[in-house]
Coordinates of N, CA and C in Angstrom, one line a residue:
X152 N 0.8 -1.2 0.0 CA 0.0 0.0 0.0 C 0.9 1.2 0.0
X153 N 0.5 2.2 -0.8 CA 1.3 3.4 -1.0 C 0.6 4.5 -0.4
X154 N 1.3 5.4 0.3 CA 0.7 6.6 1.0 C 1.3 7.8 0.3
X155 N 0.5 8.7 -0.1 CA 1.0 9.9 -0.7 C 0.5 11.0 0.2
X156 N 1.4 12.0 0.3 CA 1.1 13.2 1.1 C 1.0 14.4 0.2
X157 N 0.1 15.3 0.6 CA 0.0 16.5 -0.2 C 1.0 17.5 0.5
X158 N 1.8 18.2 -0.4 CA 2.7 19.2 0.1 C 2.3 20.5 -0.5
X159 N 2.6 21.5 0.3 CA 2.4 22.9 -0.2 C 3.7 23.5 -0.3
X160 N 3.8 24.4 -1.3 CA 5.1 25.1 -1.5 C 4.8 26.5 -1.0
X161 N 5.5 27.0 -0.1 CA 5.3 28.3 0.5 C 6.3 29.3 -0.1
X162 N 5.7 30.5 -0.4 CA 6.6 31.6 -0.9 C 7.1 32.2 0.4
X163 N 8.3 32.7 0.3 CA 8.9 33.4 1.5 C 7.9 34.6 1.9
X164 N 7.6 34.7 3.1 CA 6.7 35.7 3.6 C 7.1 37.1 3.4
X165 N 8.4 37.4 3.6 CA 8.9 38.7 3.6 C 8.7 39.4 2.3
X166 N 9.0 38.8 1.1 CA 8.7 39.5 -0.2 C 7.2 39.7 -0.4
X167 N 6.4 38.7 0.1 CA 5.0 38.8 -0.1 C 4.5 40.0 0.7
X168 N 4.9 40.1 2.0 CA 4.5 41.2 2.8 C 4.9 42.6 2.3
X169 N 6.2 42.7 1.9 CA 6.7 43.9 1.4 C 6.0 44.3 0.1
X170 N 5.8 43.4 -0.8 CA 5.1 43.6 -2.1 C 3.7 44.0 -1.8
X171 N 3.0 43.3 -0.9 CA 1.6 43.5 -0.6 C 1.4 44.9 0.0
X172 N 2.3 45.3 0.9 CA 2.2 46.6 1.6 C 2.5 47.7 0.6
X173 N 3.4 47.5 -0.3 CA 3.7 48.5 -1.3 C 2.5 48.7 -2.2
X174 N 2.0 47.6 -2.7 CA 0.8 47.7 -3.5 C -0.4 48.4 -2.8
X175 N -0.5 48.1 -1.5 CA -1.5 48.7 -0.7 C -1.4 50.2 -0.6
X176 N -0.2 50.6 -0.4 CA 0.1 52.1 -0.4 C -0.2 52.8 -1.7
X177 N 0.2 52.1 -2.8 CA -0.1 52.6 -4.1 C -1.6 52.7 -4.4
X178 N -2.3 51.6 -4.0 CA -3.8 51.6 -4.2 C -4.5 52.6 -3.4
X179 N -4.0 52.8 -2.2 CA -4.6 53.9 -1.3 C -4.5 55.3 -1.9
X180 N -3.3 55.5 -2.4 CA -3.1 56.8 -3.1 C -4.0 56.9 -4.3
X181 N -4.1 55.8 -5.1 CA -4.9 55.8 -6.3 C -6.4 56.0 -6.0
X182 N -6.9 55.3 -5.0 CA -8.3 55.5 -4.7 C -8.7 56.8 -4.1
X183 N -7.8 57.4 -3.3 CA -8.1 58.7 -2.8 C -7.9 59.8 -3.9
X184 N -7.0 59.6 -4.8 CA -6.9 60.5 -5.9 C -8.1 60.5 -6.8
X185 N -8.6 59.3 -7.1 CA -9.8 59.1 -7.9 C -11.0 59.8 -7.2
X186 N -11.1 59.6 -5.9 CA -12.2 60.3 -5.1 C -12.0 61.8 -5.2
X187 N -10.8 62.3 -5.0 CA -10.6 63.7 -5.0 C -10.9 64.3 -6.4
X188 N -10.5 63.6 -7.5 CA -10.8 64.1 -8.8 C -12.3 64.0 -9.1
X189 N -12.9 63.0 -8.6 CA -14.4 63.0 -8.8 C -15.1 64.1 -8.1
X190 N -14.6 64.4 -6.8 CA -15.2 65.5 -6.1 C -14.9 66.8 -6.8
X191 N -13.7 67.0 -7.3 CA -13.4 68.2 -8.0 C -14.2 68.3 -9.3
X192 N -14.6 67.2 -9.9 CA -15.4 67.2 -11.1 C -16.9 67.4 -10.8
X193 N -17.2 67.5 -9.6 CA -18.6 67.7 -9.2 C -19.4 66.4 -8.8
X194 N -18.7 65.3 -8.7 CA -19.4 64.1 -8.3 C -19.5 64.1 -6.8
X195 N -20.7 63.9 -6.3 CA -20.9 63.9 -4.9 C -20.3 62.7 -4.3
X196 N -19.7 62.9 -3.1 CA -19.1 61.7 -2.4 C -20.0 61.3 -1.2
X197 N -21.3 61.8 -1.3 CA -22.2 61.5 -0.2 C -23.0 60.2 -0.5
X198 N -23.1 59.4 0.5 CA -23.9 58.2 0.5 C -24.9 58.3 1.7
X199 N -26.1 58.2 1.4 CA -27.1 58.3 2.4 C -27.1 59.7 3.0
X200 N -26.7 60.7 2.3 CA -26.7 62.0 2.8 C -25.4 62.4 3.5
X201 N -24.6 61.4 3.9 CA -23.3 61.7 4.6 C -22.2 61.6 3.6
X202 N -21.4 62.7 3.6 CA -20.2 62.7 2.7 C -19.1 61.7 3.2
X203 N -18.5 61.0 2.2 CA -17.3 60.2 2.5 C -16.1 61.1 2.4
X204 N -15.3 61.2 3.4 CA -14.1 62.0 3.2 C -13.1 61.3 2.3
X205 N -12.4 62.1 1.5 CA -11.4 61.6 0.6 C -10.4 60.6 1.3
X206 N -10.0 61.0 2.5 CA -9.1 60.1 3.2 C -9.7 58.8 3.6
X207 N -11.0 58.8 3.7 CA -11.8 57.5 3.9 C -11.5 56.5 2.9
X208 N -11.4 56.9 1.6 CA -11.1 56.0 0.5 C -9.8 55.3 0.7
X209 N -8.8 56.1 1.1 CA -7.4 55.5 1.4 C -7.5 54.6 2.6
X210 N -8.2 55.0 3.6 CA -8.2 54.2 4.8 C -8.9 52.8 4.6
X211 N -10.0 52.8 3.9 CA -10.7 51.6 3.6 C -9.9 50.7 2.6
X212 N -9.2 51.3 1.7 CA -8.3 50.6 0.8 C -7.2 49.9 1.6
X213 N -6.6 50.6 2.5 CA -5.6 49.9 3.3 C -6.2 48.8 4.2
X214 N -7.3 49.0 4.8 CA -7.9 47.9 5.6 C -8.1 46.7 4.8
X215 N -8.8 46.8 3.7 CA -9.2 45.6 2.9 C -8.0 45.0 2.2
X216 N -7.1 45.8 1.8 CA -5.9 45.3 1.1 C -5.0 44.5 2.1
X217 N -4.9 45.0 3.3 CA -4.2 44.2 4.4 C -4.9 42.9 4.7
X218 N -6.2 43.0 4.7 CA -7.0 41.7 4.9 C -6.7 40.7 3.7
X219 N -6.6 41.3 2.5 CA -6.3 40.4 1.4 C -4.9 39.9 1.5
X220 N -3.9 40.7 2.0 CA -2.6 40.2 2.2 C -2.6 39.1 3.3
X221 N -3.4 39.2 4.3 CA -3.5 38.2 5.3 C -4.0 36.9 4.7
X222 N -5.0 37.0 3.9 CA -5.6 35.9 3.2 C -4.5 35.2 2.3
X223 N -3.7 36.0 1.6 CA -2.6 35.4 0.8 C -1.6 34.7 1.7
X224 N -1.3 35.2 2.9 CA -0.3 34.5 3.7 C -0.9 33.2 4.2
X225 N -2.2 33.2 4.5 CA -2.8 31.9 5.0 C -2.8 30.9 3.8
X226 N -3.2 31.4 2.7 CA -3.3 30.5 1.5 C -1.9 29.9 1.2
X227 N -0.9 30.7 1.3 CA 0.5 30.3 1.0 C 0.9 29.1 1.8
X228 N 0.3 29.0 3.0 CA 0.7 27.9 3.9 C -0.2 26.8 3.9
X229 N -1.4 27.0 3.4 CA -2.5 25.9 3.6 C -3.0 25.3 2.3
X230 N -2.8 25.8 1.1 CA -3.4 25.2 -0.1 C -2.3 24.9 -1.0
X231 N -2.6 23.9 -1.9 CA -1.6 23.4 -2.9 C -1.3 24.5 -3.9
X232 N -2.2 25.2 -4.4 CA -2.0 26.3 -5.4 C -2.5 27.6 -4.9
X233 N -1.7 28.3 -4.1 CA -2.1 29.5 -3.5 C -2.4 30.6 -4.4
X234 N -1.6 30.7 -5.5 CA -1.9 31.8 -6.5 C -3.3 31.7 -7.1
X235 N -3.6 30.5 -7.5 CA -4.9 30.3 -8.1 C -6.0 30.6 -7.1
X236 N -5.9 30.0 -5.9 CA -6.9 30.2 -4.9 C -7.0 31.7 -4.5
X237 N -5.9 32.4 -4.4 CA -6.0 33.8 -4.1 C -6.7 34.6 -5.2
X238 N -6.3 34.4 -6.4 CA -6.9 35.2 -7.5 C -8.4 34.9 -7.6
X239 N -8.7 33.7 -7.6 CA -10.2 33.4 -7.7 C -11.0 34.0 -6.5
X240 N -10.4 33.8 -5.3 CA -11.1 34.3 -4.1 C -11.3 35.8 -4.2
X241 N -10.2 36.5 -4.5 CA -10.2 38.0 -4.5 C -11.0 38.6 -5.6
X242 N -11.1 37.9 -6.7 CA -12.0 38.4 -7.8 C -13.4 38.3 -7.4
X243 N -13.8 37.2 -6.8 CA -15.2 37.0 -6.3 C -15.4 38.1 -5.2
X244 N -14.5 38.3 -4.3 CA -14.7 39.3 -3.2 C -14.8 40.7 -3.8
X245 N -14.0 41.0 -4.9 CA -14.1 42.3 -5.5 C -15.5 42.5 -6.1
X246 N -16.0 41.4 -6.8 CA -17.3 41.5 -7.4 C -18.4 41.7 -6.3
X247 N -18.2 41.0 -5.2 CA -19.2 41.2 -4.1 C -19.1 42.6 -3.5
X248 N -17.9 43.2 -3.5 CA -17.8 44.5 -2.9 C -18.5 45.6 -3.8
X249 N -18.9 45.3 -5.0 CA -19.6 46.2 -5.8 C -21.1 46.2 -5.5
X250 N -21.6 45.2 -4.8 CA -23.0 45.1 -4.5 C -23.5 46.3 -3.6
X251 N -22.8 46.5 -2.5 CA -23.3 47.7 -1.7 C -23.2 49.0 -2.4
X252 N -22.3 49.1 -3.4 CA -22.2 50.4 -4.2 C -23.5 50.5 -5.0
X253 N -23.9 49.4 -5.7 CA -25.1 49.4 -6.5 C -26.3 49.8 -5.7
X254 N -26.4 49.2 -4.5 CA -27.5 49.4 -3.6 C -27.5 50.7 -2.8
X255 N -26.4 51.4 -2.8 CA -26.2 52.6 -2.0 C -27.3 53.7 -2.3
X256 N -27.6 54.4 -1.3 CA -28.5 55.6 -1.4 C -27.6 56.8 -1.9
X257 N -27.3 56.8 -3.2 CA -26.4 57.8 -3.7 C -26.7 58.0 -5.2
X258 N -26.2 59.1 -5.7 CA -26.4 59.4 -7.1 C -25.7 58.3 -8.0
X259 N -26.2 58.1 -9.2 CA -25.6 57.1 -10.1 C -24.1 57.4 -10.3
X260 N -23.7 58.7 -10.5 CA -22.3 59.0 -10.7 C -21.5 58.6 -9.4
X261 N -22.1 58.8 -8.3 CA -21.4 58.4 -7.0 C -21.2 56.9 -7.0
X262 N -22.2 56.2 -7.3 CA -22.1 54.7 -7.3 C -21.0 54.3 -8.3
X263 N -21.0 54.9 -9.5 CA -19.9 54.5 -10.4 C -18.5 54.9 -9.9
X264 N -18.4 56.0 -9.3 CA -17.1 56.4 -8.7 C -16.7 55.4 -7.6
X265 N -17.6 55.0 -6.8 CA -17.3 54.0 -5.7 C -16.8 52.7 -6.3
X266 N -17.6 52.3 -7.3 CA -17.2 51.0 -8.0 C -15.8 51.1 -8.7
X267 N -15.6 52.3 -9.3 CA -14.3 52.5 -9.9 C -13.1 52.3 -8.9
X268 N -13.3 52.9 -7.7 CA -12.3 52.8 -6.7 C -12.0 51.4 -6.3
X269 N -13.1 50.6 -6.2 CA -12.9 49.2 -5.8 C -12.1 48.4 -6.9
X270 N -12.5 48.6 -8.2 CA -11.8 47.9 -9.3 C -10.4 48.4 -9.4
X271 N -10.1 49.7 -9.2 CA -8.7 50.1 -9.3 C -7.9 49.6 -8.2
X272 N -8.4 49.6 -7.0 CA -7.6 49.0 -5.9 C -7.3 47.5 -6.2
X273 N -8.3 46.8 -6.6 CA -8.2 45.4 -6.9 C -7.2 45.1 -8.0
X274 N -7.2 46.0 -9.0 CA -6.3 45.9 -10.2 C -4.9 46.1 -9.8
X275 N -4.7 46.9 -8.7 CA -3.3 47.1 -8.3 C -2.8 46.1 -7.3
X276 N -3.7 45.7 -6.3 CA -3.3 44.9 -5.2 C -3.3 43.4 -5.6
X277 N -4.3 42.9 -6.3 CA -4.4 41.5 -6.6 C -3.2 41.0 -7.4
X278 N -2.8 41.6 -8.5 CA -1.7 41.1 -9.2 C -0.3 41.2 -8.5
X279 N -0.2 42.3 -7.7 CA 1.1 42.5 -7.0 C 1.3 41.4 -5.9
X280 N 0.2 40.9 -5.3 CA 0.3 39.9 -4.3 C 0.4 38.5 -5.0
X281 N -0.5 38.3 -6.0 CA -0.5 37.0 -6.7 C 0.8 36.6 -7.3
X282 N 1.5 37.6 -7.9 CA 2.8 37.2 -8.5 C 3.9 36.7 -7.5
X283 N 3.6 37.0 -6.3 CA 4.6 36.6 -5.2 C 4.2 35.2 -4.6
X284 N 3.0 34.7 -5.0 CA 2.6 33.4 -4.5 C 3.0 32.2 -5.4
X285 N 3.2 31.1 -4.9 CA 3.5 29.9 -5.7 C 2.3 29.6 -6.6
X286 N 2.6 29.1 -7.8 CA 1.5 28.7 -8.7 C 0.8 27.5 -8.3

């Protein structure tokens, strides 16, 4: 009788963390810049009558990007194909993050701006982290 064991290949954590945090900072700047440009162009940043401060875009980008980095670190140690699992999971999560924007009590242009910031952050962070994970 033969016994096979599943092994996972782990990427070194330090490059993953540094790359993930760098991408997080870039994404935070990008989302707050998009929000500021939208505001400057006359797009309301109000949802439910309460304005979202431009810095709020950066802060939420950092929070959710760091959560994504944490997910990547866990997947790197627990699954056989961490890159594939990470990309699939984060694409689904990005799509789900658009649902509250669609349902928000806000102008259509505000909803589009919110969705744009989600997609831009994902387009920056997901590939930066994914390329540092084992295939």
